[in-house]
Amino acid sequence: MSVIAVRELSRHYRVRISGERSGPRRLLRPRLSTVPAVQDVSFAVDAGEIVGFVGPNGAGKTTVLKCLSGVLHPTSGAIDVLGFTPHQRQRDFLKRITLVMGQRNQLLWDLPAWDSFLANQAIYSIGAAEFRATTDELTELLSLGSVLHKPVRQLSLGERARCELAAAMLHRPAVLFLDEPTLGLDFDAQDAVRSFVRDYVRRHAATVLLTSHYLDDITSLASRVLIIGSGRIAYDGALGDLVGFEHEERVLTVQMETAEPVTVPGVDSLRQDGTTVVIRASRAEASAVAAHILNHYPVRDISIAGPPLDDVLRKKITKAARA
Amino acid sequence: MLRVFHRDSVRAEIAYRADFAAGVVLSLFWHTWAVLGLAVFYQFAEDILGWTFPEAIVVLGMFLLMNGFRQLIVTPNLQQMSDHIRLGTLDYLLLKPVSAQFMVTLRRFNPILWVDCVIGLALALAGAILHDGVPGPADLLLFAVTLAAALIIVYALGVLLVAVVIRTVQAEGLDILVRGAFEVGRFPVDFYGGVTAWIFTFFVPIALITVFPARALLGDLPIAAAGASAAGAALALALATLVWRAALRSYEGASS
Amino acid sequence: MWRTYRGLMTVSWREAMAFRAGLVVYLLSTVFPFLMMGVWLTITRQTDPAGLDAGYFISYYTAAAVVNQLTSVWVIATWDDEIRTGQLSTRLLRPRDPVHQFLCQEACRRALAGAIGITALIVIQVTVPDFGQPRSIGAAALAVLSVLAAFALNFLMQCVFGMLAFWLTMVRRVYGVWIGIGFFLSGWVAPLDTLPDGVRAIAELSPFAATLATPVYTLTGTISGAESLRLLGVAAIWIVILLVLYRALWFAGLRRFDAVGS
């Protein structure tokens, strides 16, 4: 039984064309053009699945997520989530889903995150006992502890992102739409978000549709991938087939204390811009390279990540479009 | 570079052409109301504390000019700074090879406010002509000096506020406070009587940026006062720069 | 619904206590009426405008300061930001209309801002017999009612203009013009008593008089009970009109928000 079923979903936007000539008539009746953001997209997701939803910027990922969560009406096609039609925005539907958008702030800025939780408790009509149990669980899973009682403005970006996530999960949604949940976070915070999603799904058999630009998000969480390109589904299947040797490459980003030139023996893909050093290395070499830099240079911060998905995806999409 | 920044802002605004056209109309409307508001008081008296209606109009024009200029450069950059701190993007800005002060205080413009400035100036000139005919070259020179000083003071205020936002993060309260303080300059400050007039002449130099240029235009500003306003501008700019540097030193960066 | 409001009010109250910009708004809404009073007192030293004396202006603008504290909401900024930046879409995911939370926030901020002012006003009215005050319990009740009506009118007017953010990028400036008209018709620049009869009649039929002049007059006991009821009746009609307009624009705006897809 699928939790999410999408059939031939299309979504068009009307945009105003700024013409050469303007005048009062143009102002009153601007020339509109219709831009298809999503075209004939169909797929289904079963309960307990974590599906990675990937594609280059502007491919229509966010549009699909917004249609699925009821923020946008589809232009045509049918959507069924948990037996509801999302855009009717029934209260019972909204209480069972959540949409997390990275770098969107829904917490009250001047107050501790705890107070935002209380506001959400009121809005979602969560009973006292259930609220206590959920907040205990979220505090543990996201290791929030003392963070909850400091004003949000004093939190670091990573702490804030964890609180945002907790606030979006208070009503224990059965379906999670995560739109770039790790955007702009450092390595530790990304990791915390990932392990949270994994644990939550295991405990509550929740269903997740996740978009991300970080390959690691997708590979560590999803077992199945949907690739969308130019508003169409280009690939739907297991992750294994998709990620071949490309995933073997690692990108090291190092923030140096000084702008002193860095050299690593045996590595020629090194680019340096002031105090920022970027190195591409194979998965096997990556840790040796990191160790060399840490031993020989003053380092402020170092991170290791897979290559940006865009390159991998673009190849896949063009291939799929040809097939 | 300044031209590029300004062009960016103009483009952003032109994209909403209907809004821009409406903005001009709104400005005109709003300025008419400002004159009417002053006229309410002059319904009951020929002159108030020696200020005739045309003289008070000159002050009002200067107020509208300065208030427009404040919203043109101070308000948008203040908001921008708040966003920088909140999202942690100030770090990127500080990496750019240009003066950081320049980057944060003149990055954004609100070009629609040029209209306010022009109308304000026109109103001030009209008031002066109504009062005493076209001002002579000496008066215009003094006016130019005091006007330039006033604009510099407003810019310095912007730098100061942006520095304060580094600590307070929120810009909204500050902007409202400054808008309120400016609003006082709508009338010649002695209208308020007693301590208030004194405060806004010496403590918060609203008089310096509205009444001084207005008096210069009306031809009764002593040369010494023009000198004082130029000195005041230099002092304000120096002070603001110092505060900005101190704020930057104390900036801890947005921890990730 | 009742439980939702109780929860939201608790949080909003804490938020109001921590709202630092609130202190500034508070100071200004308090100081400005006294500046206007200063100008009018300067004029009364030269002449007596419309036959009114210094005492009239003192009690008028003191009461105006308190009314300002209790009713100067700023929900238009909230709507404008939420709609333009697309933050609203996050709120639309929740099973309650966002307006409930905004209403709680504004109500708590105003109550906090006005607490000292209203106490001070009552103390002055009790200790200074000449100072304008309601003459009976009934008149006092009408004063309370008119303050509530002023809050409701301000809130709804800003909601109506805030909704325009679905179509325009500059609703605060548009609202500025509306409020600019209000400067004259609400009795802010000059008490309605100083205006020509025709203008005064227009003012009393507009929604503006009820946002300042009516509560000030009822608080200072300047007008009779019958007169207060008449002005409150006009306010009630405007409240209904604005409410209907706001809801209509809200639903139209949601469709539009959807079409552009923020």
Short mmCIF file of C-alpha atoms in Angstrom, two decimals, chain C residues 80-181:
data_model
loop_
_atom_site.label_atom_id
_atom_site.label_comp_id
_atom_site.label_asym_id
_atom_site.label_seq_id
_atom_site.Cartn_x
_atom_site.Cartn_y
_atom_site.Cartn_z
CA ASP C 80 4.66 41.81 4.38
CA ASP C 81 7.77 39.87 5.43
CA GLU C 82 6.01 36.52 5.60
CA ILE C 83 4.46 36.89 2.17
CA ARG C 84 7.34 38.46 0.27
CA THR C 85 10.00 36.11 1.58
CA GLY C 86 7.81 33.05 1.16
CA GLN C 87 8.05 32.22 4.88
CA LEU C 88 4.28 32.03 4.78
CA SER C 89 4.46 28.68 3.04
CA THR C 90 5.95 27.18 6.20
CA ARG C 91 3.06 28.55 8.21
CA LEU C 92 0.53 27.24 5.70
CA LEU C 93 1.71 23.75 6.56
CA ARG C 94 0.31 24.08 10.03
CA PRO C 95 -3.25 23.18 10.81
CA ARG C 96 -4.19 26.70 12.02
CA ASP C 97 -4.57 29.99 10.19
CA PRO C 98 -1.43 32.07 10.97
CA VAL C 99 -3.52 35.12 11.87
CA HIS C 100 -4.30 33.62 15.28
CA GLN C 101 -0.67 33.69 16.27
CA PHE C 102 -0.18 37.23 14.95
CA LEU C 103 -3.23 38.42 16.88
CA CYS C 104 -1.90 36.92 20.11
CA GLN C 105 1.51 38.49 19.53
CA GLU C 106 0.06 41.95 18.95
CA ALA C 107 -2.38 41.72 21.86
CA CYS C 108 0.41 40.76 24.28
CA ARG C 109 2.78 43.46 23.03
CA ARG C 110 0.12 46.15 23.35
CA ALA C 111 -0.99 45.00 26.79
CA LEU C 112 2.60 45.07 27.99
CA ALA C 113 3.30 48.47 26.44
CA GLY C 114 0.14 50.04 27.84
CA ALA C 115 0.27 48.59 31.36
CA ILE C 116 2.25 51.44 32.90
CA GLY C 117 0.62 54.15 30.81
CA ILE C 118 -2.94 53.23 31.69
CA THR C 119 -2.06 52.99 35.39
CA ALA C 120 -0.38 56.41 35.25
CA LEU C 121 -3.40 57.88 33.46
CA ILE C 122 -5.81 56.58 36.11
CA VAL C 123 -3.61 57.91 38.94
CA ILE C 124 -3.51 61.35 37.30
CA GLN C 125 -7.27 61.34 36.74
CA VAL C 126 -7.92 60.47 40.40
CA THR C 127 -5.44 62.97 41.87
CA VAL C 128 -6.01 65.92 39.51
CA PRO C 129 -9.74 66.68 39.53
CA ASP C 130 -9.52 69.13 36.60
CA PHE C 131 -7.97 66.51 34.35
CA GLY C 132 -10.51 65.07 31.86
CA GLN C 133 -11.99 61.74 33.01
CA PRO C 134 -15.03 59.51 32.44
CA ARG C 135 -17.87 60.67 34.72
CA SER C 136 -19.57 57.33 35.43
CA ILE C 137 -19.06 53.58 35.43
CA GLY C 138 -20.99 53.38 32.17
CA ALA C 139 -18.75 56.03 30.59
CA ALA C 140 -15.68 54.12 31.78
CA ALA C 141 -17.02 50.91 30.23
CA LEU C 142 -17.53 52.76 26.94
CA ALA C 143 -13.93 53.98 27.19
CA VAL C 144 -12.67 50.40 27.56
CA LEU C 145 -14.84 49.34 24.64
CA SER C 146 -13.56 52.15 22.44
CA VAL C 147 -9.93 51.25 23.17
CA LEU C 148 -10.67 47.64 22.16
CA ALA C 149 -12.39 48.87 19.01
CA ALA C 150 -9.35 51.02 18.16
CA PHE C 151 -7.07 47.98 18.55
CA ALA C 152 -9.36 45.88 16.36
CA LEU C 153 -9.56 48.58 13.68
CA ASN C 154 -5.79 49.06 13.53
CA PHE C 155 -5.22 45.33 13.41
CA LEU C 156 -7.76 44.77 10.64
CA MET C 157 -6.66 47.77 8.56
CA GLN C 158 -3.11 46.44 8.64
CA CYS C 159 -4.32 42.96 7.76
CA VAL C 160 -6.18 44.33 4.73
CA PHE C 161 -3.13 46.27 3.54
CA GLY C 162 -0.83 43.41 4.49
CA MET C 163 -2.77 41.14 2.13
CA LEU C 164 -1.79 43.42 -0.76
CA ALA C 165 1.72 42.01 -0.37
CA PHE C 166 0.45 39.08 -2.41
CA TRP C 167 0.38 41.47 -5.38
CA LEU C 168 2.69 44.40 -4.52
CA THR C 169 6.17 44.69 -3.12
CA MET C 170 5.66 47.93 -1.28
CA VAL C 171 2.61 47.57 0.90
CA ARG C 172 4.21 49.48 3.75
CA ARG C 173 4.43 52.57 1.58
CA VAL C 174 0.86 52.18 0.42
CA TYR C 175 -0.22 51.78 4.00
CA GLY C 176 1.86 54.87 4.80
CA VAL C 177 -0.42 56.94 2.58
CA TRP C 178 -3.53 55.48 4.15
CA ILE C 179 -2.17 56.25 7.58
CA GLY C 180 -1.17 59.69 6.27
CA ILE C 181 -4.83 60.42 5.64
#
